Structures are given as structure tokens and as C-alpha cells.
JSON list of C-alpha atoms in Angstrom, two decimals:
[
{"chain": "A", "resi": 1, "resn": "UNK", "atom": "CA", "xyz": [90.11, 97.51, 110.87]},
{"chain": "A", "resi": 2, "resn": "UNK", "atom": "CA", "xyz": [86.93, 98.55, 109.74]},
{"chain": "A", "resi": 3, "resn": "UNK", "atom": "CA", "xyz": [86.64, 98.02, 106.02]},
{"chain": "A", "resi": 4, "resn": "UNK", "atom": "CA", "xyz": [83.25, 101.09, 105.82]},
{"chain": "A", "resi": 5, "resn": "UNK", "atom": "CA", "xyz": [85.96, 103.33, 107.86]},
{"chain": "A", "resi": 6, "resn": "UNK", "atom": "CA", "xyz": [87.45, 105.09, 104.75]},
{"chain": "A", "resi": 7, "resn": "UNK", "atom": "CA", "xyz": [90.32, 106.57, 107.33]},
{"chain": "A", "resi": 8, "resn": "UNK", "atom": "CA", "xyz": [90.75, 103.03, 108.65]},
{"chain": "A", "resi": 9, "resn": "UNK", "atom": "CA", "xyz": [91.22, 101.64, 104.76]},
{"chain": "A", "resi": 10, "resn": "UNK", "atom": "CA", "xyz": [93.55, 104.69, 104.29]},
{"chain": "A", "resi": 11, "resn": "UNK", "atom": "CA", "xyz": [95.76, 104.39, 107.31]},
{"chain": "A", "resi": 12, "resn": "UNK", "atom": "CA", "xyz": [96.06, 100.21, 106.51]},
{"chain": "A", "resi": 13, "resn": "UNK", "atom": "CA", "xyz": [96.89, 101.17, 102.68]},
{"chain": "A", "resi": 14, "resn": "UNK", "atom": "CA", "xyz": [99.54, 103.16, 103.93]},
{"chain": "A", "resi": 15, "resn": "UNK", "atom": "CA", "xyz": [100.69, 100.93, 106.19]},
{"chain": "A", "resi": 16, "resn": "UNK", "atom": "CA", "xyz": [100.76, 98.17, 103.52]},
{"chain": "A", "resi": 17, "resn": "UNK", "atom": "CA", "xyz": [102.93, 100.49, 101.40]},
{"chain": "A", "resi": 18, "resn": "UNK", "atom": "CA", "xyz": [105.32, 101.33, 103.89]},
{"chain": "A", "resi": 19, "resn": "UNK", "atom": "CA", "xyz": [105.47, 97.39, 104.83]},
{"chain": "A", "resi": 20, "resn": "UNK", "atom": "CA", "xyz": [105.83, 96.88, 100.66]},
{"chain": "A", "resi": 21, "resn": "UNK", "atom": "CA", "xyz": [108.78, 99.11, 101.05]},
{"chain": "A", "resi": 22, "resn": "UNK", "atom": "CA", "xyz": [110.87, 97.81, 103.85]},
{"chain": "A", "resi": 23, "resn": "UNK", "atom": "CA", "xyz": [110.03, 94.12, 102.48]},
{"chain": "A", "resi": 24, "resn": "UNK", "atom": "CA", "xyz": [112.79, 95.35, 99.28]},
{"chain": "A", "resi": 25, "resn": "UNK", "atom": "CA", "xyz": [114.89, 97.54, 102.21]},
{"chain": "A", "resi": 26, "resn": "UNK", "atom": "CA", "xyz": [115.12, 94.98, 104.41]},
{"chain": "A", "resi": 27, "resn": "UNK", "atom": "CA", "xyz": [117.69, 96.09, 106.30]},
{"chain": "A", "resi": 28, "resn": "UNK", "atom": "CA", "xyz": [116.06, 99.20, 107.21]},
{"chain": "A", "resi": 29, "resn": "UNK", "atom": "CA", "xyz": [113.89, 99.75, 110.24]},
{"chain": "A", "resi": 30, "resn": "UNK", "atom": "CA", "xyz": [110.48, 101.04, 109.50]},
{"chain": "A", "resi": 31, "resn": "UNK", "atom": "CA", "xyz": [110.68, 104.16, 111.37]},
{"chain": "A", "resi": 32, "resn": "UNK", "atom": "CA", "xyz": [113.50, 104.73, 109.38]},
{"chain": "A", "resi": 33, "resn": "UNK", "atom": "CA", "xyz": [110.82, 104.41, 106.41]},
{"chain": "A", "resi": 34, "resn": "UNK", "atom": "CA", "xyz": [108.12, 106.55, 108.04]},
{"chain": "A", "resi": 35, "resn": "UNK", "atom": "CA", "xyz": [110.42, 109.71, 108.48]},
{"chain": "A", "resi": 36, "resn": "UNK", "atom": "CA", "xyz": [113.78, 109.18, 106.73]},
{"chain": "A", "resi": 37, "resn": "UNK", "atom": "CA", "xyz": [117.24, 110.24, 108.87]},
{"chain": "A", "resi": 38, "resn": "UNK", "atom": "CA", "xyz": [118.51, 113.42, 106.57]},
{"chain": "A", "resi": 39, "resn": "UNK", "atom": "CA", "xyz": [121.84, 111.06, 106.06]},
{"chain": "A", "resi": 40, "resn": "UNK", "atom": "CA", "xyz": [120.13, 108.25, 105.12]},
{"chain": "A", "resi": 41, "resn": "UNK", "atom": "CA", "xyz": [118.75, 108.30, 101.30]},
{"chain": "A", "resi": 42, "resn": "UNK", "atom": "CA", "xyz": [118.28, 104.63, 100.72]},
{"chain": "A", "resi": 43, "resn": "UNK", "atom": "CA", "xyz": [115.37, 105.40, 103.75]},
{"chain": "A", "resi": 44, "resn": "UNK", "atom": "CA", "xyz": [114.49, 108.90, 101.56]},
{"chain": "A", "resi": 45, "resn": "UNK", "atom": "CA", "xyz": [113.96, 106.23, 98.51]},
{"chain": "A", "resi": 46, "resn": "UNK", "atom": "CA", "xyz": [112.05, 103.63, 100.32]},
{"chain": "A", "resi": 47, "resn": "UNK", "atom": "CA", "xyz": [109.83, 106.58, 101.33]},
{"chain": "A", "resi": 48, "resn": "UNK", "atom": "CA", "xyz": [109.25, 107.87, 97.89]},
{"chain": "A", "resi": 49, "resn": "UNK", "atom": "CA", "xyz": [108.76, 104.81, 96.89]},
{"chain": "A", "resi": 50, "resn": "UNK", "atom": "CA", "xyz": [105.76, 103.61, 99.47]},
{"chain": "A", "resi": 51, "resn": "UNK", "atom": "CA", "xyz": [104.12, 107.80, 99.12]},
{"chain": "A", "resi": 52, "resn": "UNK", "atom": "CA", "xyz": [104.44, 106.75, 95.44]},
{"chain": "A", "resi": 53, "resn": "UNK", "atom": "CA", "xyz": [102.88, 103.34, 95.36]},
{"chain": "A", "resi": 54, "resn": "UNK", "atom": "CA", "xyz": [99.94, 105.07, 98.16]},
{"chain": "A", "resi": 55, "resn": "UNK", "atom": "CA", "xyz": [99.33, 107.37, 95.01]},
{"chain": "A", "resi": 56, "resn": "UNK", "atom": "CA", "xyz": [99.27, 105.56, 92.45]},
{"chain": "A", "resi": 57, "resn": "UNK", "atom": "CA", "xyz": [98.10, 102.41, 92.91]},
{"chain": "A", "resi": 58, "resn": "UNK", "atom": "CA", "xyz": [95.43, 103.15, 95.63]},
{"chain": "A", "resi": 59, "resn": "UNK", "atom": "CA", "xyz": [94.42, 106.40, 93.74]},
{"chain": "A", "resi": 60, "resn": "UNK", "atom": "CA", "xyz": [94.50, 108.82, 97.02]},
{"chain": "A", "resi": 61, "resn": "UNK", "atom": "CA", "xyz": [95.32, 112.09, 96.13]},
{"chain": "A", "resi": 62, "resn": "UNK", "atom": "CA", "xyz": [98.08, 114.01, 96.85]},
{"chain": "A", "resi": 63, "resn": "UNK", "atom": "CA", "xyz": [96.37, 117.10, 98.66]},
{"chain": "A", "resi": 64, "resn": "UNK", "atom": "CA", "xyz": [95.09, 113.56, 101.11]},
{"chain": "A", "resi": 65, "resn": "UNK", "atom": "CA", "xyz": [98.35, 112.74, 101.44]},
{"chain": "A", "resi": 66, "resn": "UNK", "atom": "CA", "xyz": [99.64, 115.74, 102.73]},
{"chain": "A", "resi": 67, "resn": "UNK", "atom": "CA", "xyz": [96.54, 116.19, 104.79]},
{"chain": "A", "resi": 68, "resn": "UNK", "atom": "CA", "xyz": [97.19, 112.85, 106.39]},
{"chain": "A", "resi": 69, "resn": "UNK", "atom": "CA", "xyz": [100.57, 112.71, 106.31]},
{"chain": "A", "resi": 70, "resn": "UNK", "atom": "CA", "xyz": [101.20, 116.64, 107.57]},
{"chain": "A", "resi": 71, "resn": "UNK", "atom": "CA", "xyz": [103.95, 116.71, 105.25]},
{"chain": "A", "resi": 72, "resn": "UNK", "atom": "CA", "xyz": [104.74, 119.23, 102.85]},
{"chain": "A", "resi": 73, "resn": "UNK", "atom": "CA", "xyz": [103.28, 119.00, 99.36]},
{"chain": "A", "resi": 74, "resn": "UNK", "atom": "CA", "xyz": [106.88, 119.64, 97.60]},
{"chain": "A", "resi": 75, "resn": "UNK", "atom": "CA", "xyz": [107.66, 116.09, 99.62]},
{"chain": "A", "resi": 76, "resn": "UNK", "atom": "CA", "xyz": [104.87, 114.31, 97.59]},
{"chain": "A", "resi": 77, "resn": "UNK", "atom": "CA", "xyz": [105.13, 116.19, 94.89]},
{"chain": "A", "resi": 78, "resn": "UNK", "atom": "CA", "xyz": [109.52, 115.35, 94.90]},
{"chain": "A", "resi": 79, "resn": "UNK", "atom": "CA", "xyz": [108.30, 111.27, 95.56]},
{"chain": "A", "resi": 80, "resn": "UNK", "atom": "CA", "xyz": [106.21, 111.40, 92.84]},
{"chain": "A", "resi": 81, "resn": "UNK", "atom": "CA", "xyz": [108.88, 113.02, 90.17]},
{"chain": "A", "resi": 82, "resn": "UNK", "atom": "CA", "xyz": [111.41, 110.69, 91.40]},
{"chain": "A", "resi": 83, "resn": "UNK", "atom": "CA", "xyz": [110.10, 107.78, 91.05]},
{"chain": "A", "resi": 84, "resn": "UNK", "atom": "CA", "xyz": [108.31, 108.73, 87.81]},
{"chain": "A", "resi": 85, "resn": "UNK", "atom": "CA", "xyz": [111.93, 108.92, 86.70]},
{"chain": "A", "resi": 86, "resn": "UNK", "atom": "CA", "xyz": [113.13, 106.16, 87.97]},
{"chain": "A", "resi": 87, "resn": "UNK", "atom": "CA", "xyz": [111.04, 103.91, 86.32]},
{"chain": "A", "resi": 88, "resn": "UNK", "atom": "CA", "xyz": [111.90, 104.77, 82.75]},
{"chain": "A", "resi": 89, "resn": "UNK", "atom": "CA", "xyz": [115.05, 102.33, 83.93]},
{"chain": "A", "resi": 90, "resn": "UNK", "atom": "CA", "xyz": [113.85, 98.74, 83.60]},
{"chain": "A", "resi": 91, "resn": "UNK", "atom": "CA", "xyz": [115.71, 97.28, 86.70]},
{"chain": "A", "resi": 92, "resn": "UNK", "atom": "CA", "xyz": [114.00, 99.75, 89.07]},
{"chain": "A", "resi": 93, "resn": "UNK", "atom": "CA", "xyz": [110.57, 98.92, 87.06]},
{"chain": "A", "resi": 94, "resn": "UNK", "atom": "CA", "xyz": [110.52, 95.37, 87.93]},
{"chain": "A", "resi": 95, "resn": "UNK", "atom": "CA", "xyz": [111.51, 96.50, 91.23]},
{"chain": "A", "resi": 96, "resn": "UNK", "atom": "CA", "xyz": [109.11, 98.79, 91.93]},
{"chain": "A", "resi": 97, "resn": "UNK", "atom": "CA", "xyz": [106.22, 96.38, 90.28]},
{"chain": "A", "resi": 98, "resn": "UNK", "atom": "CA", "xyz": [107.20, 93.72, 92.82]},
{"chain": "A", "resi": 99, "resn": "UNK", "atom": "CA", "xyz": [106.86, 96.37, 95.40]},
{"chain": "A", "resi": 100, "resn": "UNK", "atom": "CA", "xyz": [103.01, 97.69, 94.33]},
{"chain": "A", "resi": 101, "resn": "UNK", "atom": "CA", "xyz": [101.87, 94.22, 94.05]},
{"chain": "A", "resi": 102, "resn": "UNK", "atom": "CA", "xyz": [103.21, 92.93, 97.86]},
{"chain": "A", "resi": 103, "resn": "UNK", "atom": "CA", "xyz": [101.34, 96.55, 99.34]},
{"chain": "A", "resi": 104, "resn": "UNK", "atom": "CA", "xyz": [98.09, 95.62, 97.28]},
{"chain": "A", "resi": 105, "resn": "UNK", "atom": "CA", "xyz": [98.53, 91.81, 98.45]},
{"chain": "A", "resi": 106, "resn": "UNK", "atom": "CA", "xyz": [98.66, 92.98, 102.07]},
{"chain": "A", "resi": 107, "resn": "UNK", "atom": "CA", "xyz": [95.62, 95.30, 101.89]},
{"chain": "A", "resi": 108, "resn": "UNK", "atom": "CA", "xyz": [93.72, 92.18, 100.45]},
{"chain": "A", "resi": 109, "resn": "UNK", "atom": "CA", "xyz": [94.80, 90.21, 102.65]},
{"chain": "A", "resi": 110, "resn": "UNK", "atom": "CA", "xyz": [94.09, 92.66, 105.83]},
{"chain": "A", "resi": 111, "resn": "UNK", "atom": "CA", "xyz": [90.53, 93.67, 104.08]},
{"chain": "A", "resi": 112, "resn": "UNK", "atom": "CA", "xyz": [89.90, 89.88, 104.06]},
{"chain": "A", "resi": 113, "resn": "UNK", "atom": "CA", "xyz": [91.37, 89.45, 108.02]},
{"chain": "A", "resi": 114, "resn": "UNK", "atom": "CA", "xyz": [88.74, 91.98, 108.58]},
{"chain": "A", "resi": 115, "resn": "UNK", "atom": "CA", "xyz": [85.85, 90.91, 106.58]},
{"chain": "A", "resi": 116, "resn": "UNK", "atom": "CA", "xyz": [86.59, 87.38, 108.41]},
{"chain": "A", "resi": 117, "resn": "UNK", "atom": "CA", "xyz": [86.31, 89.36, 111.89]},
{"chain": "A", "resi": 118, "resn": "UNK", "atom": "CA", "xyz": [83.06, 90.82, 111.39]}
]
């Protein structure tokens, strides 16, 4: 990765997020993740969950998202309510926490990889 790329850094934050994600939904496979089955909604949470986390905690906007992504805006827009929503519920906060921390851990830890390259 180059880390003066700023597609590069965007494609490996996402990837950390998605990676954040199935680390809690273990059990699902991360393609599963990346485009959820329409009969699968533990995969449509894990989704909202990592578009959420690439929002908020890495501060790309949405409209970048759906650029990138070539998803609809109503599917960021949905991730974004949801999870909003979710979190008034303690459990899922804690859960969700644990979840933004491991995706900024492993962009640290891939910006470092990189820096250690060069």
C-alpha cells in the first residue's frame, strides 16, 4: 500500500472495516460481508456495520462511499440509520466499540507494514 495514495488508504480502511466486521461474524465468509445474500441479514448487519464504522470513524463521506462502493446512497444512508439506532442499546454499543477499534488497529498496523516497506 502506498500510504500518499489517498485511494490506496481508502480501499485498506475499508478493507480493515470489513475485516473488523467478520472478526465479531465469524462464521460468515467475507464475501458474504462485501455484498450480503438477500436471505441472509446477520451478513446485511455486518455490512452496515463495517459502511458504518468506514463513516464514522475514518470520516469518508457518504457521497465517497457510494462513489467507491457503486452502491446506492439509500444503502449508506439505511447503514447509517441503523446502526445509529442500534447503539442507543448498550450491548450492541460495546459491541460495535470493539468493532471500530479492531478496523482502526488494522489500518495502523497496515499503515505501519507499509511505512516499514518503504
Amino acid at each position: 500500500m502506498n500510504p500518499y495514495s489517498e485511494q490506496e488508504r481508502l480501499t485498506t480502511m475499508l478493507a480493515c472495516c470489513y475485516k473488523a466486521s467478520q472478526s465479531h461474524f465469524s462464521h460468515l465468509p467475507i464475501r458474504h460481508i462485501i455484498s450480503p445474500p438477500n436471505h441472509m441479514l446477520d451478513a446485511a448487519l455486518a455490512r452496515q456495520i463495517a459502511l458504518y464504522a468506514f463513516h464514522l470513524e475514518f470520516g469518508v463521506p457518504r457521497r465517497r462511499i457510494v462513489a467507491m462502493l457503486g452502491i446506492a446512497r439509500s444503502t449508506v444512508l439505511m447503514a447509517v440509520r441503523v446502526i445509529d439506532q442500534r447503539r442507543t442499546e448498550p450491548v450492541f454499543e460495546r459491541v460495535y466499540r470493539r468493532i471500530a477499534a479492531r478496523a482502526s488497529d488494522l489500518f495502523m498496523r497496515a499503515m505501519l507494514q507499509a511505512e516499514e516497506a518503504a
